[in-house]
mmCIF file of C-alpha atoms and ligand atoms in Angstrom:
data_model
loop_
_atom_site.group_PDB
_atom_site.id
_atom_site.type_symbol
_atom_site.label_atom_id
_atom_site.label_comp_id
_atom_site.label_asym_id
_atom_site.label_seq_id
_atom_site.Cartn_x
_atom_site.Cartn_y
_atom_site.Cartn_z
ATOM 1 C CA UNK T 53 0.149 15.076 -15.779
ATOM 2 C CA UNK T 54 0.451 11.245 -16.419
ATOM 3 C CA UNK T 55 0.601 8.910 -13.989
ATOM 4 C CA UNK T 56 1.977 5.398 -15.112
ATOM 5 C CA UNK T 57 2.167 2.484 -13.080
ATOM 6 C CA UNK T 58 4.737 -0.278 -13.426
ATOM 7 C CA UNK T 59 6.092 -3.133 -11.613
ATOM 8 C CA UNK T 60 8.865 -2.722 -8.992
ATOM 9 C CA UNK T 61 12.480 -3.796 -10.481
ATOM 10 C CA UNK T 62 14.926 -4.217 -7.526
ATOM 11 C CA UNK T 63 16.712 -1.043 -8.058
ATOM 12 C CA UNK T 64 13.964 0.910 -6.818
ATOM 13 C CA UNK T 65 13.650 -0.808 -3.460
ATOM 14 C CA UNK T 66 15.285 2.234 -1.406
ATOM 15 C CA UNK T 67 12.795 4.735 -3.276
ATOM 16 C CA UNK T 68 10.030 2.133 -2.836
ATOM 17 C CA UNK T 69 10.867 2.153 1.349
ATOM 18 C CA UNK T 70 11.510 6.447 0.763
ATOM 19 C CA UNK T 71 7.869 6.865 -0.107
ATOM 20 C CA UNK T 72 6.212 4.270 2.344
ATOM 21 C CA UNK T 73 7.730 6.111 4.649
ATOM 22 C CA UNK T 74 7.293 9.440 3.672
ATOM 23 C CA UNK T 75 3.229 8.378 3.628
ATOM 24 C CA UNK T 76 2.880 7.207 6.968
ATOM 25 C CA UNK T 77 5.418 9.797 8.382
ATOM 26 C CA UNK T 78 3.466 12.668 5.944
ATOM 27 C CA UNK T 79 0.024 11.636 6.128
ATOM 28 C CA UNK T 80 -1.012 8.859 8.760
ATOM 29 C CA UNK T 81 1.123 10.264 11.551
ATOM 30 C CA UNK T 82 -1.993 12.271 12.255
ATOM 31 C CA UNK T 83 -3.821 9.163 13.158
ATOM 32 C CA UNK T 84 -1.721 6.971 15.222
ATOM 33 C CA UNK T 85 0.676 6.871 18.104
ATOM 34 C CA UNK T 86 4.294 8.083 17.923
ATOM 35 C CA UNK T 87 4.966 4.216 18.557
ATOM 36 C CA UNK T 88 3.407 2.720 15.714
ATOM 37 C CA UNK T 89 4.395 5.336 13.160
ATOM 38 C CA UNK T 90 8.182 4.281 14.757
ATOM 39 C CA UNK T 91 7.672 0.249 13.948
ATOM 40 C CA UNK T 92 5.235 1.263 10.612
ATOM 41 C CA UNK T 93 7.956 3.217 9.136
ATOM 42 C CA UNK T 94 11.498 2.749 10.752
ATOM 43 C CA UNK T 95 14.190 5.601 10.204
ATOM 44 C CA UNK T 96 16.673 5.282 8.900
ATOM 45 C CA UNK T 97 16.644 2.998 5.830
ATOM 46 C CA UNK T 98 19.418 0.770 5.961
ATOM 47 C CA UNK T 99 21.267 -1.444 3.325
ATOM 48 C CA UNK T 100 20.172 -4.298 5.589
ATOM 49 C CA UNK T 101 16.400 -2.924 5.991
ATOM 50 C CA UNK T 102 16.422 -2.933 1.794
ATOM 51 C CA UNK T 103 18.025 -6.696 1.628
ATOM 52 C CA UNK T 104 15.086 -8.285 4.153
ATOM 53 C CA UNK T 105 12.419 -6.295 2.038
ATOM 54 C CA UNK T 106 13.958 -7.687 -1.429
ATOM 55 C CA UNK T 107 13.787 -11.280 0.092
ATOM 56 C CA UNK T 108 10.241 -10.758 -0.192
ATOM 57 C CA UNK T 109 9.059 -13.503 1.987
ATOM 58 C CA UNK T 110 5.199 -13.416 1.711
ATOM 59 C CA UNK T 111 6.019 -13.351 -2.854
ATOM 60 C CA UNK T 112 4.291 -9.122 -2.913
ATOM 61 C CA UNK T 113 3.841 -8.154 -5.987
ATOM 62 C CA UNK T 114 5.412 -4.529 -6.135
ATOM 63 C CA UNK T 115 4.174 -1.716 -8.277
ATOM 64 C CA UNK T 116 5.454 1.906 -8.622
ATOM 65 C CA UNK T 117 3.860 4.820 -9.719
ATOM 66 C CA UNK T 118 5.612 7.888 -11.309
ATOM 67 C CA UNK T 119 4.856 11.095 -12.409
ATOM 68 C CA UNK T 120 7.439 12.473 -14.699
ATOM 69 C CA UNK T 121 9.451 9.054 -13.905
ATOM 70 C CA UNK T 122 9.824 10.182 -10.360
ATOM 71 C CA UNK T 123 8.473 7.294 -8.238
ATOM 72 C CA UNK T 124 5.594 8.828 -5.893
ATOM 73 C CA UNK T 125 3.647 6.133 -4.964
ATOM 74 C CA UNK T 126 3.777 2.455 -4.182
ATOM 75 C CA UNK T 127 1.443 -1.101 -4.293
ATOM 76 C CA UNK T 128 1.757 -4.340 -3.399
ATOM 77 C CA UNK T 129 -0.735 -7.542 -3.565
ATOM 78 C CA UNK T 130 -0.375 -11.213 -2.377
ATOM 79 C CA UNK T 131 -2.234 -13.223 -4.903
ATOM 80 C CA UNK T 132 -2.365 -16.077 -2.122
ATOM 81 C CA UNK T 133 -4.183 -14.168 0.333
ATOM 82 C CA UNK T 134 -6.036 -12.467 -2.351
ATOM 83 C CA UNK T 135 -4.845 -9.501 -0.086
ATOM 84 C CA UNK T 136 -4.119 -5.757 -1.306
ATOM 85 C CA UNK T 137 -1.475 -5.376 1.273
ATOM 86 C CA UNK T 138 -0.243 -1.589 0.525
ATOM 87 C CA UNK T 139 -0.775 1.362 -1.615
ATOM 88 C CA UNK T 140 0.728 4.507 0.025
ATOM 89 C CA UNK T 141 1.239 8.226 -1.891
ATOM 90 C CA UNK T 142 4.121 10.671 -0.766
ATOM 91 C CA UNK T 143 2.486 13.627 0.580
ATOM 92 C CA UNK T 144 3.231 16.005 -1.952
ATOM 93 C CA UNK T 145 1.425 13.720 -4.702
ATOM 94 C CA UNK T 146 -1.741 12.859 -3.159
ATOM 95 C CA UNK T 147 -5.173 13.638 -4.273
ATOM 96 C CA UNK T 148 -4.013 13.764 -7.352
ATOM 97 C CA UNK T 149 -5.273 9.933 -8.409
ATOM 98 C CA UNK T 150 -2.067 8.430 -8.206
ATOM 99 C CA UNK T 151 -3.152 6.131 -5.493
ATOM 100 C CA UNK T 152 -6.509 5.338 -7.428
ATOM 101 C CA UNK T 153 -4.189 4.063 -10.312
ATOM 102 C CA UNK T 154 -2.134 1.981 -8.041
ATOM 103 C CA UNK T 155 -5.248 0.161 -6.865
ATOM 104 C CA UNK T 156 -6.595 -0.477 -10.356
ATOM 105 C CA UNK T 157 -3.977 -1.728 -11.294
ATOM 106 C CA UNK T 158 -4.120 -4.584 -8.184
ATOM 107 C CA UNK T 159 -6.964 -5.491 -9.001
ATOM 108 C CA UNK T 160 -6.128 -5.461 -12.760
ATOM 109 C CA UNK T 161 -3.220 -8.141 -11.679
ATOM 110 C CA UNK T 162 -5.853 -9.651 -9.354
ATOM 111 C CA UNK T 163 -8.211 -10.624 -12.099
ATOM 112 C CA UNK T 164 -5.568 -11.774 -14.261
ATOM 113 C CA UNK T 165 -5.089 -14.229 -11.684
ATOM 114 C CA UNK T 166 -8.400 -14.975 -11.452
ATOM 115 C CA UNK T 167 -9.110 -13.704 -7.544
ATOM 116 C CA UNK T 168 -12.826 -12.956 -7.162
ATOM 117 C CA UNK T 169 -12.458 -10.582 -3.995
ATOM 118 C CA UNK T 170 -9.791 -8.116 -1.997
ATOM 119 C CA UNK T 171 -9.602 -8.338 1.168
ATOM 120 C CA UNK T 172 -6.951 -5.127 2.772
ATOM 121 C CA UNK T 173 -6.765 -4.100 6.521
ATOM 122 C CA UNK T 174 -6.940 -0.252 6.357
ATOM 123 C CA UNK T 175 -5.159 2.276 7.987
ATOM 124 C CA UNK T 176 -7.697 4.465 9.558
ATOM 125 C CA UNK T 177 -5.990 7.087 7.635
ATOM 126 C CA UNK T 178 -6.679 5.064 4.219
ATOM 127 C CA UNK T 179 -10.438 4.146 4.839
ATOM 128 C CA UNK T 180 -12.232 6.813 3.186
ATOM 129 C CA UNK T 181 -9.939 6.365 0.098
ATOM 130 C CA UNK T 182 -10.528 2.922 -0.241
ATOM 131 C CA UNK T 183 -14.434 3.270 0.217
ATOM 132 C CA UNK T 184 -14.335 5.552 -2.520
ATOM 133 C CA UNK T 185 -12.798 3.099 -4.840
ATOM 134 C CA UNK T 186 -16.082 0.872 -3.593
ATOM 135 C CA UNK T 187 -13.937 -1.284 -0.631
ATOM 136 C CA UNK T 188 -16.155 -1.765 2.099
ATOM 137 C CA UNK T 189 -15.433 -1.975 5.510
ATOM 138 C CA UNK T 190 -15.695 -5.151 7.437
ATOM 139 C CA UNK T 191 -14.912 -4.852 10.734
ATOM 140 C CA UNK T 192 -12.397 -2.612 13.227
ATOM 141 C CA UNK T 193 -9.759 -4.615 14.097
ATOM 142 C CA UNK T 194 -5.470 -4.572 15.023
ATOM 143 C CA UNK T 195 -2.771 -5.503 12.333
ATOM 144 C CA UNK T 196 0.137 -6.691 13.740
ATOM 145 C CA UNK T 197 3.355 -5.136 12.553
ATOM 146 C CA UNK T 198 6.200 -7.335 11.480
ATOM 147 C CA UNK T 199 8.004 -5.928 14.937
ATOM 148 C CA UNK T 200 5.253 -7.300 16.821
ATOM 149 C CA UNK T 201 3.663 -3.849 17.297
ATOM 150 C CA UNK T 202 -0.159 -3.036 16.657
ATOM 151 C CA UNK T 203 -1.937 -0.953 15.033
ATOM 152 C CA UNK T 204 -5.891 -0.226 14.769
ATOM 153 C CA UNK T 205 -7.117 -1.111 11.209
ATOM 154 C CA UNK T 206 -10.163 -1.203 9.377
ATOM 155 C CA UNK T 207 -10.582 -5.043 7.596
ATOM 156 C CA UNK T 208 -11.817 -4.203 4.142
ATOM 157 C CA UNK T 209 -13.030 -5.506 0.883
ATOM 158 C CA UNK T 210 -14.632 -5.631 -2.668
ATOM 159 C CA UNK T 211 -15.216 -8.048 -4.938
ATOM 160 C CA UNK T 212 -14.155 -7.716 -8.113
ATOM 161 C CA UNK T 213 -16.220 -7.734 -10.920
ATOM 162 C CA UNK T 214 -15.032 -9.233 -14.286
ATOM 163 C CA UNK T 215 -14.327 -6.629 -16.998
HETATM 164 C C1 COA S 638 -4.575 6.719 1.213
HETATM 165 C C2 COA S 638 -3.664 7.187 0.085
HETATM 166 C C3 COA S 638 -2.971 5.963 -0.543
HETATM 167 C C4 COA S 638 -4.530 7.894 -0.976
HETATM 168 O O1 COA S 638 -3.706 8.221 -2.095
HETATM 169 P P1 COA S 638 -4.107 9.434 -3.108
HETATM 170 O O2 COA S 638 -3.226 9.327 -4.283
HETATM 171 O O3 COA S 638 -4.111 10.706 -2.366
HETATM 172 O O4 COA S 638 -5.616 9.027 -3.475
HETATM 173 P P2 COA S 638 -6.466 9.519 -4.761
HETATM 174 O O5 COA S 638 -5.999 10.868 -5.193
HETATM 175 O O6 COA S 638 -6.458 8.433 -5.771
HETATM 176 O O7 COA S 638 -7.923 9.632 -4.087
HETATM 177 C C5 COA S 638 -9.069 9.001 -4.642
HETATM 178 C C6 COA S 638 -10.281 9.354 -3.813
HETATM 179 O O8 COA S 638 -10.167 8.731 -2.515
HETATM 180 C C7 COA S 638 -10.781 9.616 -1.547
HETATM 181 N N1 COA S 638 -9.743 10.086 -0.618
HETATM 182 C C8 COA S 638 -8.389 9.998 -0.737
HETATM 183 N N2 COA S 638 -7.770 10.510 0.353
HETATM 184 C C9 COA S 638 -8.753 10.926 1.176
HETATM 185 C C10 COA S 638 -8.770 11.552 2.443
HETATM 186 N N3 COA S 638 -7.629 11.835 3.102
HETATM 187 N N4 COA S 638 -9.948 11.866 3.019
HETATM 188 C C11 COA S 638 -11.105 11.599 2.381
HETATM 189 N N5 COA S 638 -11.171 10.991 1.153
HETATM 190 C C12 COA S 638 -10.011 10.664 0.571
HETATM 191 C C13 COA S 638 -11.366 10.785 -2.317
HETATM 192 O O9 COA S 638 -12.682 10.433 -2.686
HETATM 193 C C14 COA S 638 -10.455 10.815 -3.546
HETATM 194 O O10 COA S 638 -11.051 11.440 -4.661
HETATM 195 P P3 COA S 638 -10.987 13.070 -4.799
HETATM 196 O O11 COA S 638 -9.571 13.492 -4.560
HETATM 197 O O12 COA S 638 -11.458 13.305 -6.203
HETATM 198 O O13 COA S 638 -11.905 13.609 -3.742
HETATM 199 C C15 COA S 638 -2.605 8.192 0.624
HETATM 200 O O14 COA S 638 -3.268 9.274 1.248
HETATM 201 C C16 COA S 638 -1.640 7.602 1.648
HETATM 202 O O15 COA S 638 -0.578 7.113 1.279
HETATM 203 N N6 COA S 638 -2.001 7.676 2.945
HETATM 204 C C17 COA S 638 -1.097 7.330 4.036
HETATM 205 C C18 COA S 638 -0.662 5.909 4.052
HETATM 206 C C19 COA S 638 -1.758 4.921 4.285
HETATM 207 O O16 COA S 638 -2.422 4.947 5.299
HETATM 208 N N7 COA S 638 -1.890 4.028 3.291
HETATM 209 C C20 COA S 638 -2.781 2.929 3.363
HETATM 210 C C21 COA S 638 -2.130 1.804 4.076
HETATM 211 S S1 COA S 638 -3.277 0.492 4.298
#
């Protein structure tokens, strides 16, 4: 089973939104309120939805992950904020590495821009994943949702060693 990781072209965005969604709604649900899984992962994905997440605002770098060329797992990273801002697995791929990959490959793209350190606010869901790929946890705190809404978090990071 390979796993290869690519960047996002713009013709994946719907898939891109399918499996964030499908991740939070799959696997974090478990962890947080009814109301933040609503504003984390709104239903239903609309043509407009897809347009505001193409405009990109904050300049994300996008990755996919496929298995088979099915996309079943997603990345992003701001270089600016030296921030890993997502990595999320459907359900029905995870533990099987895929979102290990993802995360190499961020900070693969992270040292190529020369960023010494990560900085990511966790899901609670996410934490023990990203301590095992050596992220350590900063402090509890909220992320605020671009609705407005929060959610608890755990602020995270690594630095990144040169390789
Ligand atoms: C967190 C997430 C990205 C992990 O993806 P994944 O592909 O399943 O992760 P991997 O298979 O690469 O796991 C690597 C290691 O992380 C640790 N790990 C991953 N998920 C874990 C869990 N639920 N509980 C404990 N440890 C976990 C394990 O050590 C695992 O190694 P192992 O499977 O050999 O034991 C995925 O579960 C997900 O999308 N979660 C919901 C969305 C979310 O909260 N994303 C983070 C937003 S900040």
């Amino acid at each position: 089973m390979e796993i290869t990781v690519r960047k996002m072209h713009d013709d994946d965005a719907r898939r891109f939104l399918e499996v964030h969604h499908a991740a939070v709604r799959g696997i974090a649900a478990e962890d947080y309120p009814q109301a933040v899984i609503e504003d984390w992962a709104p239903q239903p994905i609309t043509e407009k939805g897809i347009a505001e997440f193409l405009a990109n605002p904050d300049n994300e770098i996008r990755l996919v992950a496929e298995i088979n060329s099915e996309i079943i797992g997603i990345g992003a990273l701001v270089v600016a904020n030296n921030e890993l801002r997502a990595c999320y697995v459907a359900p029905d791929a995870s533990r099987k590495g895929v979102g290990s990959a993802l995360v190499h490959k961020i900070e693969s793209i992270a040292r190529d821009h020369e960023l010494v350190v990560l900085h990511a606010d966790s899901s609670v869901t996410a934490e023990p994943f990203y301590r095992a790929l050596g992220y350590a946890a900063r402090k509890h705190g909220q992320h605020i949702l671009r609705s407005g809404q929060r959610m608890a978090c755990v602020k995270m990071e690594k630095r990144l060693e040169p390789q």
